[in-house]
JSON list of C-alpha atoms in Angstrom, two decimals:
[
{"chain": "A", "resi": 284, "resn": "UNK", "atom": "CA", "xyz": [0.40, 18.92, -1.91]},
{"chain": "A", "resi": 285, "resn": "UNK", "atom": "CA", "xyz": [-1.10, 20.41, -5.08]},
{"chain": "A", "resi": 286, "resn": "UNK", "atom": "CA", "xyz": [2.01, 19.30, -7.01]},
{"chain": "A", "resi": 287, "resn": "UNK", "atom": "CA", "xyz": [1.58, 15.74, -5.71]},
{"chain": "A", "resi": 288, "resn": "UNK", "atom": "CA", "xyz": [-2.03, 15.60, -6.89]},
{"chain": "A", "resi": 289, "resn": "UNK", "atom": "CA", "xyz": [-1.16, 17.07, -10.30]},
{"chain": "A", "resi": 290, "resn": "UNK", "atom": "CA", "xyz": [1.72, 14.62, -10.81]},
{"chain": "A", "resi": 291, "resn": "UNK", "atom": "CA", "xyz": [-0.46, 11.68, -9.78]},
{"chain": "A", "resi": 292, "resn": "UNK", "atom": "CA", "xyz": [-3.19, 12.66, -12.20]},
{"chain": "A", "resi": 293, "resn": "UNK", "atom": "CA", "xyz": [-0.59, 13.16, -14.93]},
{"chain": "A", "resi": 294, "resn": "UNK", "atom": "CA", "xyz": [0.69, 9.63, -14.41]},
{"chain": "A", "resi": 295, "resn": "UNK", "atom": "CA", "xyz": [-2.82, 8.24, -14.59]},
{"chain": "A", "resi": 296, "resn": "UNK", "atom": "CA", "xyz": [-3.56, 10.08, -17.83]},
{"chain": "A", "resi": 297, "resn": "UNK", "atom": "CA", "xyz": [-0.33, 9.18, -19.67]},
{"chain": "A", "resi": 298, "resn": "UNK", "atom": "CA", "xyz": [-2.07, 6.71, -21.95]},
{"chain": "A", "resi": 299, "resn": "UNK", "atom": "CA", "xyz": [-5.71, 5.96, -22.61]},
{"chain": "A", "resi": 300, "resn": "UNK", "atom": "CA", "xyz": [-4.86, 2.35, -23.54]},
{"chain": "A", "resi": 301, "resn": "UNK", "atom": "CA", "xyz": [-3.39, 1.28, -20.22]},
{"chain": "A", "resi": 302, "resn": "UNK", "atom": "CA", "xyz": [-4.39, -0.52, -17.05]},
{"chain": "A", "resi": 303, "resn": "UNK", "atom": "CA", "xyz": [-4.61, 1.92, -14.15]},
{"chain": "A", "resi": 304, "resn": "UNK", "atom": "CA", "xyz": [-4.99, 1.41, -10.41]},
{"chain": "A", "resi": 305, "resn": "UNK", "atom": "CA", "xyz": [-5.49, 4.28, -7.99]},
{"chain": "A", "resi": 306, "resn": "UNK", "atom": "CA", "xyz": [-6.38, 4.42, -4.30]},
{"chain": "A", "resi": 307, "resn": "UNK", "atom": "CA", "xyz": [-6.35, 6.81, -1.38]},
{"chain": "A", "resi": 308, "resn": "UNK", "atom": "CA", "xyz": [-5.96, 5.65, 2.22]},
{"chain": "A", "resi": 309, "resn": "UNK", "atom": "CA", "xyz": [-6.40, 7.30, 5.61]},
{"chain": "A", "resi": 310, "resn": "UNK", "atom": "CA", "xyz": [-4.58, 5.63, 8.52]},
{"chain": "A", "resi": 311, "resn": "UNK", "atom": "CA", "xyz": [-5.01, 6.50, 12.19]},
{"chain": "A", "resi": 312, "resn": "UNK", "atom": "CA", "xyz": [-2.36, 5.28, 14.61]},
{"chain": "A", "resi": 313, "resn": "UNK", "atom": "CA", "xyz": [-3.80, 5.20, 18.14]},
{"chain": "A", "resi": 314, "resn": "UNK", "atom": "CA", "xyz": [-1.91, 5.05, 21.44]},
{"chain": "A", "resi": 315, "resn": "UNK", "atom": "CA", "xyz": [-2.63, 6.12, 25.01]},
{"chain": "A", "resi": 316, "resn": "UNK", "atom": "CA", "xyz": [-1.12, 9.49, 24.03]},
{"chain": "A", "resi": 317, "resn": "UNK", "atom": "CA", "xyz": [-3.60, 10.20, 21.23]},
{"chain": "A", "resi": 318, "resn": "UNK", "atom": "CA", "xyz": [-4.29, 9.62, 17.53]},
{"chain": "A", "resi": 319, "resn": "UNK", "atom": "CA", "xyz": [-1.85, 10.32, 14.68]},
{"chain": "A", "resi": 320, "resn": "UNK", "atom": "CA", "xyz": [-3.47, 10.51, 11.22]},
{"chain": "A", "resi": 321, "resn": "UNK", "atom": "CA", "xyz": [-1.62, 9.77, 7.98]},
{"chain": "A", "resi": 322, "resn": "UNK", "atom": "CA", "xyz": [-3.00, 9.91, 4.46]},
{"chain": "A", "resi": 323, "resn": "UNK", "atom": "CA", "xyz": [-1.48, 8.53, 1.28]},
{"chain": "A", "resi": 324, "resn": "UNK", "atom": "CA", "xyz": [-2.26, 7.95, -2.35]},
{"chain": "A", "resi": 325, "resn": "UNK", "atom": "CA", "xyz": [-1.05, 5.31, -4.77]},
{"chain": "A", "resi": 326, "resn": "UNK", "atom": "CA", "xyz": [-1.38, 5.47, -8.54]},
{"chain": "A", "resi": 327, "resn": "UNK", "atom": "CA", "xyz": [-0.02, 2.86, -10.95]},
{"chain": "A", "resi": 328, "resn": "UNK", "atom": "CA", "xyz": [-0.26, 2.54, -14.72]},
{"chain": "A", "resi": 329, "resn": "UNK", "atom": "CA", "xyz": [0.64, -0.36, -16.98]},
{"chain": "A", "resi": 330, "resn": "UNK", "atom": "CA", "xyz": [0.70, 0.11, -20.71]},
{"chain": "A", "resi": 331, "resn": "UNK", "atom": "CA", "xyz": [-1.59, -2.26, -22.64]},
{"chain": "A", "resi": 332, "resn": "UNK", "atom": "CA", "xyz": [0.10, -5.57, -23.42]},
{"chain": "A", "resi": 333, "resn": "UNK", "atom": "CA", "xyz": [3.10, -4.71, -21.25]},
{"chain": "A", "resi": 334, "resn": "UNK", "atom": "CA", "xyz": [4.25, -5.93, -17.85]},
{"chain": "A", "resi": 335, "resn": "UNK", "atom": "CA", "xyz": [6.14, -2.67, -17.33]},
{"chain": "A", "resi": 336, "resn": "UNK", "atom": "CA", "xyz": [4.52, 0.33, -15.68]},
{"chain": "A", "resi": 337, "resn": "UNK", "atom": "CA", "xyz": [5.09, 3.33, -13.47]},
{"chain": "A", "resi": 338, "resn": "UNK", "atom": "CA", "xyz": [3.76, 4.36, -10.08]},
{"chain": "A", "resi": 339, "resn": "UNK", "atom": "CA", "xyz": [3.46, 7.33, -7.76]},
{"chain": "A", "resi": 340, "resn": "UNK", "atom": "CA", "xyz": [3.27, 7.21, -3.95]},
{"chain": "A", "resi": 341, "resn": "UNK", "atom": "CA", "xyz": [2.61, 10.29, -1.82]},
{"chain": "A", "resi": 342, "resn": "UNK", "atom": "CA", "xyz": [2.20, 10.37, 1.96]},
{"chain": "A", "resi": 343, "resn": "UNK", "atom": "CA", "xyz": [1.29, 13.23, 4.29]},
{"chain": "A", "resi": 344, "resn": "UNK", "atom": "CA", "xyz": [0.75, 13.61, 8.04]},
{"chain": "A", "resi": 345, "resn": "UNK", "atom": "CA", "xyz": [0.66, 16.70, 10.27]},
{"chain": "A", "resi": 346, "resn": "UNK", "atom": "CA", "xyz": [4.45, 16.49, 10.73]},
{"chain": "A", "resi": 347, "resn": "UNK", "atom": "CA", "xyz": [5.77, 14.72, 7.61]},
{"chain": "A", "resi": 348, "resn": "UNK", "atom": "CA", "xyz": [5.32, 14.42, 3.83]},
{"chain": "A", "resi": 349, "resn": "UNK", "atom": "CA", "xyz": [7.01, 12.49, 1.04]},
{"chain": "A", "resi": 350, "resn": "UNK", "atom": "CA", "xyz": [6.67, 11.88, -2.67]},
{"chain": "A", "resi": 351, "resn": "UNK", "atom": "CA", "xyz": [8.05, 8.89, -4.63]},
{"chain": "A", "resi": 352, "resn": "UNK", "atom": "CA", "xyz": [7.86, 7.88, -8.29]},
{"chain": "A", "resi": 353, "resn": "UNK", "atom": "CA", "xyz": [9.38, 4.98, -10.22]},
{"chain": "A", "resi": 354, "resn": "UNK", "atom": "CA", "xyz": [8.97, 1.98, -12.50]},
{"chain": "A", "resi": 355, "resn": "UNK", "atom": "CA", "xyz": [7.29, -1.32, -11.64]},
{"chain": "A", "resi": 356, "resn": "UNK", "atom": "CA", "xyz": [7.11, -4.74, -13.28]},
{"chain": "A", "resi": 357, "resn": "UNK", "atom": "CA", "xyz": [4.67, -7.64, -12.96]},
{"chain": "A", "resi": 358, "resn": "UNK", "atom": "CA", "xyz": [5.53, -11.34, -13.17]},
{"chain": "A", "resi": 359, "resn": "UNK", "atom": "CA", "xyz": [2.40, -13.36, -13.97]},
{"chain": "A", "resi": 360, "resn": "UNK", "atom": "CA", "xyz": [1.31, -16.69, -15.39]},
{"chain": "A", "resi": 361, "resn": "UNK", "atom": "CA", "xyz": [-1.87, -17.94, -17.05]},
{"chain": "A", "resi": 362, "resn": "UNK", "atom": "CA", "xyz": [-4.15, -16.92, -14.17]},
{"chain": "A", "resi": 363, "resn": "UNK", "atom": "CA", "xyz": [-4.27, -13.09, -14.20]},
{"chain": "A", "resi": 364, "resn": "UNK", "atom": "CA", "xyz": [-5.20, -13.13, -10.50]},
{"chain": "A", "resi": 365, "resn": "UNK", "atom": "CA", "xyz": [-1.86, -14.75, -9.54]},
{"chain": "A", "resi": 366, "resn": "UNK", "atom": "CA", "xyz": [1.09, -12.36, -9.89]},
{"chain": "A", "resi": 367, "resn": "UNK", "atom": "CA", "xyz": [4.11, -10.79, -8.25]},
{"chain": "A", "resi": 368, "resn": "UNK", "atom": "CA", "xyz": [4.74, -7.08, -8.73]},
{"chain": "A", "resi": 369, "resn": "UNK", "atom": "CA", "xyz": [8.02, -5.30, -7.92]},
{"chain": "A", "resi": 370, "resn": "UNK", "atom": "CA", "xyz": [8.94, -1.64, -8.04]},
{"chain": "A", "resi": 371, "resn": "UNK", "atom": "CA", "xyz": [11.67, 0.83, -7.17]},
{"chain": "A", "resi": 372, "resn": "UNK", "atom": "CA", "xyz": [11.29, 4.55, -6.66]},
{"chain": "A", "resi": 373, "resn": "UNK", "atom": "CA", "xyz": [13.08, 7.76, -5.94]},
{"chain": "A", "resi": 374, "resn": "UNK", "atom": "CA", "xyz": [11.67, 10.87, -4.41]},
{"chain": "A", "resi": 375, "resn": "UNK", "atom": "CA", "xyz": [11.90, 13.43, -1.68]},
{"chain": "A", "resi": 376, "resn": "UNK", "atom": "CA", "xyz": [10.93, 14.12, 1.92]},
{"chain": "A", "resi": 377, "resn": "UNK", "atom": "CA", "xyz": [13.32, 16.64, 3.54]},
{"chain": "A", "resi": 378, "resn": "UNK", "atom": "CA", "xyz": [16.12, 15.13, 1.41]},
{"chain": "A", "resi": 379, "resn": "UNK", "atom": "CA", "xyz": [16.32, 12.54, -1.39]},
{"chain": "A", "resi": 380, "resn": "UNK", "atom": "CA", "xyz": [14.56, 9.27, -0.61]},
{"chain": "A", "resi": 381, "resn": "UNK", "atom": "CA", "xyz": [14.50, 5.77, -2.17]},
{"chain": "A", "resi": 382, "resn": "UNK", "atom": "CA", "xyz": [12.07, 2.87, -1.90]},
{"chain": "A", "resi": 383, "resn": "UNK", "atom": "CA", "xyz": [11.49, -0.66, -3.14]},
{"chain": "A", "resi": 384, "resn": "UNK", "atom": "CA", "xyz": [8.45, -2.93, -2.86]},
{"chain": "A", "resi": 385, "resn": "UNK", "atom": "CA", "xyz": [7.25, -6.44, -3.61]},
{"chain": "A", "resi": 386, "resn": "UNK", "atom": "CA", "xyz": [3.50, -7.16, -3.81]},
{"chain": "A", "resi": 387, "resn": "UNK", "atom": "CA", "xyz": [1.88, -10.53, -4.49]},
{"chain": "A", "resi": 388, "resn": "UNK", "atom": "CA", "xyz": [-1.65, -11.65, -5.23]},
{"chain": "A", "resi": 389, "resn": "UNK", "atom": "CA", "xyz": [-2.57, -15.35, -5.31]},
{"chain": "A", "resi": 390, "resn": "UNK", "atom": "CA", "xyz": [-6.28, -15.72, -5.97]},
{"chain": "A", "resi": 391, "resn": "UNK", "atom": "CA", "xyz": [-7.58, -19.15, -6.99]},
{"chain": "A", "resi": 392, "resn": "UNK", "atom": "CA", "xyz": [-10.53, -17.42, -8.73]},
{"chain": "A", "resi": 393, "resn": "UNK", "atom": "CA", "xyz": [-9.12, -16.46, -12.14]},
{"chain": "A", "resi": 394, "resn": "UNK", "atom": "CA", "xyz": [-12.03, -14.05, -12.72]},
{"chain": "A", "resi": 395, "resn": "UNK", "atom": "CA", "xyz": [-11.20, -12.04, -9.58]},
{"chain": "A", "resi": 396, "resn": "UNK", "atom": "CA", "xyz": [-14.87, -11.94, -8.54]},
{"chain": "A", "resi": 397, "resn": "UNK", "atom": "CA", "xyz": [-14.31, -13.84, -5.29]},
{"chain": "A", "resi": 398, "resn": "UNK", "atom": "CA", "xyz": [-11.71, -13.10, -2.62]},
{"chain": "A", "resi": 399, "resn": "UNK", "atom": "CA", "xyz": [-12.28, -16.35, -0.72]},
{"chain": "A", "resi": 400, "resn": "UNK", "atom": "CA", "xyz": [-9.02, -18.29, -0.55]},
{"chain": "A", "resi": 401, "resn": "UNK", "atom": "CA", "xyz": [-6.99, -15.32, -1.84]},
{"chain": "A", "resi": 402, "resn": "UNK", "atom": "CA", "xyz": [-3.52, -14.63, -0.45]},
{"chain": "A", "resi": 403, "resn": "UNK", "atom": "CA", "xyz": [-2.13, -11.09, -0.69]},
{"chain": "A", "resi": 404, "resn": "UNK", "atom": "CA", "xyz": [1.02, -9.54, 0.66]},
{"chain": "A", "resi": 405, "resn": "UNK", "atom": "CA", "xyz": [3.26, -6.50, 0.52]},
{"chain": "A", "resi": 406, "resn": "UNK", "atom": "CA", "xyz": [6.77, -5.68, 1.64]},
{"chain": "A", "resi": 407, "resn": "UNK", "atom": "CA", "xyz": [7.72, -2.00, 1.21]},
{"chain": "A", "resi": 408, "resn": "UNK", "atom": "CA", "xyz": [10.99, -0.51, 2.49]},
{"chain": "A", "resi": 409, "resn": "UNK", "atom": "CA", "xyz": [12.19, 3.10, 2.25]},
{"chain": "A", "resi": 410, "resn": "UNK", "atom": "CA", "xyz": [15.23, 5.08, 3.28]},
{"chain": "A", "resi": 411, "resn": "UNK", "atom": "CA", "xyz": [16.08, 8.76, 2.98]},
{"chain": "A", "resi": 412, "resn": "UNK", "atom": "CA", "xyz": [16.22, 12.14, 4.68]},
{"chain": "A", "resi": 413, "resn": "UNK", "atom": "CA", "xyz": [14.10, 11.18, 7.68]},
{"chain": "A", "resi": 414, "resn": "UNK", "atom": "CA", "xyz": [15.53, 7.66, 8.04]},
{"chain": "A", "resi": 415, "resn": "UNK", "atom": "CA", "xyz": [13.93, 4.31, 7.28]},
{"chain": "A", "resi": 416, "resn": "UNK", "atom": "CA", "xyz": [10.28, 3.31, 7.04]},
{"chain": "A", "resi": 417, "resn": "UNK", "atom": "CA", "xyz": [8.66, -0.03, 6.25]},
{"chain": "A", "resi": 418, "resn": "UNK", "atom": "CA", "xyz": [5.22, -1.50, 5.77]},
{"chain": "A", "resi": 419, "resn": "UNK", "atom": "CA", "xyz": [4.40, -5.16, 5.28]},
{"chain": "A", "resi": 420, "resn": "UNK", "atom": "CA", "xyz": [1.39, -7.43, 5.49]},
{"chain": "A", "resi": 421, "resn": "UNK", "atom": "CA", "xyz": [0.09, -10.83, 4.46]},
{"chain": "A", "resi": 422, "resn": "UNK", "atom": "CA", "xyz": [-3.66, -11.61, 4.38]},
{"chain": "A", "resi": 423, "resn": "UNK", "atom": "CA", "xyz": [-5.82, -14.61, 3.57]},
{"chain": "A", "resi": 424, "resn": "UNK", "atom": "CA", "xyz": [-9.44, -14.31, 2.36]},
{"chain": "A", "resi": 425, "resn": "UNK", "atom": "CA", "xyz": [-11.77, -16.17, 4.74]},
{"chain": "A", "resi": 426, "resn": "UNK", "atom": "CA", "xyz": [-14.86, -15.04, 2.81]},
{"chain": "A", "resi": 427, "resn": "UNK", "atom": "CA", "xyz": [-15.44, -12.78, -0.16]},
{"chain": "A", "resi": 428, "resn": "UNK", "atom": "CA", "xyz": [-15.38, -9.70, 2.14]},
{"chain": "A", "resi": 429, "resn": "UNK", "atom": "CA", "xyz": [-13.29, -10.76, 5.17]},
{"chain": "A", "resi": 430, "resn": "UNK", "atom": "CA", "xyz": [-9.55, -11.42, 5.33]},
{"chain": "A", "resi": 431, "resn": "UNK", "atom": "CA", "xyz": [-7.20, -12.07, 8.25]},
{"chain": "A", "resi": 432, "resn": "UNK", "atom": "CA", "xyz": [-3.44, -11.84, 8.46]},
{"chain": "A", "resi": 433, "resn": "UNK", "atom": "CA", "xyz": [-0.45, -10.09, 9.97]},
{"chain": "A", "resi": 434, "resn": "UNK", "atom": "CA", "xyz": [0.72, -6.48, 9.68]},
{"chain": "A", "resi": 435, "resn": "UNK", "atom": "CA", "xyz": [4.08, -4.80, 10.36]},
{"chain": "A", "resi": 436, "resn": "UNK", "atom": "CA", "xyz": [4.66, -1.06, 10.08]},
{"chain": "A", "resi": 437, "resn": "UNK", "atom": "CA", "xyz": [7.27, 1.25, 11.56]},
{"chain": "A", "resi": 438, "resn": "UNK", "atom": "CA", "xyz": [6.75, 4.50, 13.49]},
{"chain": "A", "resi": 439, "resn": "UNK", "atom": "CA", "xyz": [3.08, 5.27, 12.72]},
{"chain": "A", "resi": 440, "resn": "UNK", "atom": "CA", "xyz": [2.05, 1.62, 12.91]},
{"chain": "A", "resi": 441, "resn": "UNK", "atom": "CA", "xyz": [2.41, -1.65, 14.80]},
{"chain": "A", "resi": 442, "resn": "UNK", "atom": "CA", "xyz": [3.35, -5.30, 14.48]},
{"chain": "A", "resi": 443, "resn": "UNK", "atom": "CA", "xyz": [0.25, -7.43, 15.06]},
{"chain": "A", "resi": 444, "resn": "UNK", "atom": "CA", "xyz": [-2.70, -9.35, 13.62]},
{"chain": "A", "resi": 445, "resn": "UNK", "atom": "CA", "xyz": [-4.70, -7.72, 10.81]},
{"chain": "A", "resi": 446, "resn": "UNK", "atom": "CA", "xyz": [-8.46, -7.91, 10.30]},
{"chain": "A", "resi": 447, "resn": "UNK", "atom": "CA", "xyz": [-9.61, -6.65, 6.91]},
{"chain": "A", "resi": 448, "resn": "UNK", "atom": "CA", "xyz": [-13.08, -5.99, 5.43]},
{"chain": "A", "resi": 449, "resn": "UNK", "atom": "CA", "xyz": [-13.56, -5.17, 1.76]},
{"chain": "A", "resi": 450, "resn": "UNK", "atom": "CA", "xyz": [-16.67, -4.42, -0.25]},
{"chain": "A", "resi": 451, "resn": "UNK", "atom": "CA", "xyz": [-16.79, -2.75, -3.63]},
{"chain": "A", "resi": 452, "resn": "UNK", "atom": "CA", "xyz": [-14.23, 0.04, -3.73]},
{"chain": "A", "resi": 453, "resn": "UNK", "atom": "CA", "xyz": [-13.86, 0.29, 0.06]},
{"chain": "A", "resi": 454, "resn": "UNK", "atom": "CA", "xyz": [-11.43, -1.50, 2.37]},
{"chain": "A", "resi": 455, "resn": "UNK", "atom": "CA", "xyz": [-11.20, -1.18, 6.15]},
{"chain": "A", "resi": 456, "resn": "UNK", "atom": "CA", "xyz": [-8.44, -2.84, 8.12]},
{"chain": "A", "resi": 457, "resn": "UNK", "atom": "CA", "xyz": [-7.60, -2.90, 11.81]},
{"chain": "A", "resi": 458, "resn": "UNK", "atom": "CA", "xyz": [-4.50, -4.07, 13.60]},
{"chain": "A", "resi": 459, "resn": "UNK", "atom": "CA", "xyz": [-3.28, -3.85, 17.18]},
{"chain": "A", "resi": 460, "resn": "UNK", "atom": "CA", "xyz": [0.05, -4.77, 18.68]},
{"chain": "A", "resi": 461, "resn": "UNK", "atom": "CA", "xyz": [3.49, -3.39, 19.46]},
{"chain": "A", "resi": 462, "resn": "UNK", "atom": "CA", "xyz": [5.27, -0.45, 17.90]},
{"chain": "A", "resi": 463, "resn": "UNK", "atom": "CA", "xyz": [8.91, -1.59, 17.87]},
{"chain": "A", "resi": 464, "resn": "UNK", "atom": "CA", "xyz": [10.46, 1.81, 17.14]},
{"chain": "A", "resi": 465, "resn": "UNK", "atom": "CA", "xyz": [8.52, 3.79, 19.76]},
{"chain": "A", "resi": 466, "resn": "UNK", "atom": "CA", "xyz": [8.41, 0.83, 22.20]},
{"chain": "A", "resi": 467, "resn": "UNK", "atom": "CA", "xyz": [4.70, 1.23, 22.90]},
{"chain": "A", "resi": 468, "resn": "UNK", "atom": "CA", "xyz": [1.45, -0.64, 22.41]},
{"chain": "A", "resi": 469, "resn": "UNK", "atom": "CA", "xyz": [-0.95, 0.77, 19.86]},
{"chain": "A", "resi": 470, "resn": "UNK", "atom": "CA", "xyz": [-3.57, 0.14, 17.21]},
{"chain": "A", "resi": 471, "resn": "UNK", "atom": "CA", "xyz": [-3.97, 1.11, 13.59]},
{"chain": "A", "resi": 472, "resn": "UNK", "atom": "CA", "xyz": [-7.30, 1.71, 11.81]},
{"chain": "A", "resi": 473, "resn": "UNK", "atom": "CA", "xyz": [-7.30, 2.45, 8.09]},
{"chain": "A", "resi": 474, "resn": "UNK", "atom": "CA", "xyz": [-9.88, 3.17, 5.42]},
{"chain": "A", "resi": 475, "resn": "UNK", "atom": "CA", "xyz": [-8.97, 2.82, 1.73]},
{"chain": "A", "resi": 476, "resn": "UNK", "atom": "CA", "xyz": [-10.98, 3.84, -1.33]},
{"chain": "A", "resi": 477, "resn": "UNK", "atom": "CA", "xyz": [-10.21, 2.43, -4.80]},
{"chain": "A", "resi": 478, "resn": "UNK", "atom": "CA", "xyz": [-11.03, 4.72, -7.71]}
]
């Protein structure tokens, strides 16, 4: 885990003249059998004036860990709050692992100060030593701090509605529904902090 933290910080510090995003998230998957915690970090850096960047993703739970790194690219127009970002990565869990993602942000407020009316979504798919894993969601901003949507996540997550609260650098989201891989009902509660 120390190597993951060092590599993430190295990515963030590659260039002083770059746009950086970094967050840590704690998820808790809850079923009638108990609670399964998972933590992950995400760090992304874009060089100033470029739509090309790099990212690091690291995930750890009591029974599993993975590390991924790769390039990403952003497609955007005149409104900087409306963009599509794509990325591919390679890494390791118990064996080599690969991933790809597509993230979109469609905020009518070009300043980014209001989340009302904002659409956001993610589709992330991975495959490697431990098999496949996916995470996807789409949310719509009802108010500046409240968003609703749908969430789909394999193994340590569920398919179901998503309720999301965000204020400052904190985000909390809740979802409940069906875990398709484990064939059980469950809920997911997550807390994210943006640095």
